[in-house]
Amino acid sequence: MSNKESRKQRTIRKAKERRQVEDAVKDIQFYSQFVPNEALNISEEISDWLNNDNNW
């Protein structure tokens, strides 16, 4: 048995990581509704981009 992960295992791992990132972004989008942008210290441009559904 080799320690090297197979292509299929790598694809599955990458898909899981991508899903985790997407879920985290959705959480940030949801909770940022309740917090003023100044408190989050993010620019208006980033805020607009995050809140634009066309970017997802």
Short mmCIF file of C-alpha atoms in Angstrom, two decimals:
data_model
loop_
_atom_site.label_atom_id
_atom_site.label_comp_id
_atom_site.label_asym_id
_atom_site.label_seq_id
_atom_site.Cartn_x
_atom_site.Cartn_y
_atom_site.Cartn_z
CA MET A 1 0.00 0.00 0.00
CA SER A 2 1.24 3.42 -0.93
CA ASN A 3 0.84 6.50 1.23
CA LYS A 4 0.20 8.61 -1.84
CA GLU A 5 -3.47 9.48 -2.17
CA SER A 6 -5.18 8.36 -5.33
CA ARG A 7 -6.59 10.80 -7.86
CA LYS A 8 -10.11 9.84 -6.76
CA GLN A 9 -9.28 10.41 -3.08
CA ARG A 10 -7.74 13.79 -3.93
CA THR A 11 -10.81 14.80 -5.95
CA ILE A 12 -13.10 13.85 -3.06
CA ARG A 13 -10.91 15.72 -0.56
CA LYS A 14 -10.83 18.84 -2.74
CA ALA A 15 -14.63 18.70 -3.18
CA LYS A 16 -15.09 18.48 0.60
CA GLU A 17 -12.74 21.43 1.13
CA ARG A 18 -14.57 23.47 -1.51
CA ARG A 19 -17.92 22.67 0.13
CA GLN A 20 -16.57 23.75 3.53
CA VAL A 21 -15.39 27.06 2.08
CA GLU A 22 -18.74 27.64 0.37
CA ASP A 23 -20.58 26.90 3.63
CA ALA A 24 -18.29 29.27 5.54
CA VAL A 25 -18.93 32.04 3.00
CA LYS A 26 -22.68 31.50 3.29
CA ASP A 27 -22.40 31.72 7.09
CA ILE A 28 -20.45 34.97 6.80
CA GLN A 29 -23.02 36.37 4.37
CA PHE A 30 -25.86 35.43 6.71
CA TYR A 31 -24.36 36.74 9.94
CA SER A 32 -22.95 39.88 8.34
CA GLN A 33 -26.54 41.05 7.82
CA PHE A 34 -26.77 41.64 11.56
CA VAL A 35 -23.44 43.40 12.05
CA PRO A 36 -22.54 46.83 10.67
CA ASN A 37 -19.76 46.81 8.07
CA GLU A 38 -17.61 49.06 10.28
CA ALA A 39 -17.61 46.40 13.00
CA LEU A 40 -16.52 43.77 10.50
CA ASN A 41 -13.89 46.16 9.15
CA ILE A 42 -14.55 45.24 5.53
CA SER A 43 -14.77 47.67 2.68
CA GLU A 44 -18.05 48.59 1.03
CA GLU A 45 -16.76 47.08 -2.21
CA ILE A 46 -16.19 43.68 -0.60
CA SER A 47 -19.52 43.88 1.18
CA ASP A 48 -21.33 44.65 -2.08
CA TRP A 49 -19.55 41.76 -3.79
CA LEU A 50 -20.47 39.32 -1.00
CA ASN A 51 -24.09 40.43 -1.01
CA ASN A 52 -24.43 40.12 -4.80
CA ASP A 53 -25.97 36.71 -5.49
CA ASN A 54 -24.61 36.77 -9.04
CA ASN A 55 -21.12 36.19 -7.62
CA TRP A 56 -22.11 32.79 -6.28
#
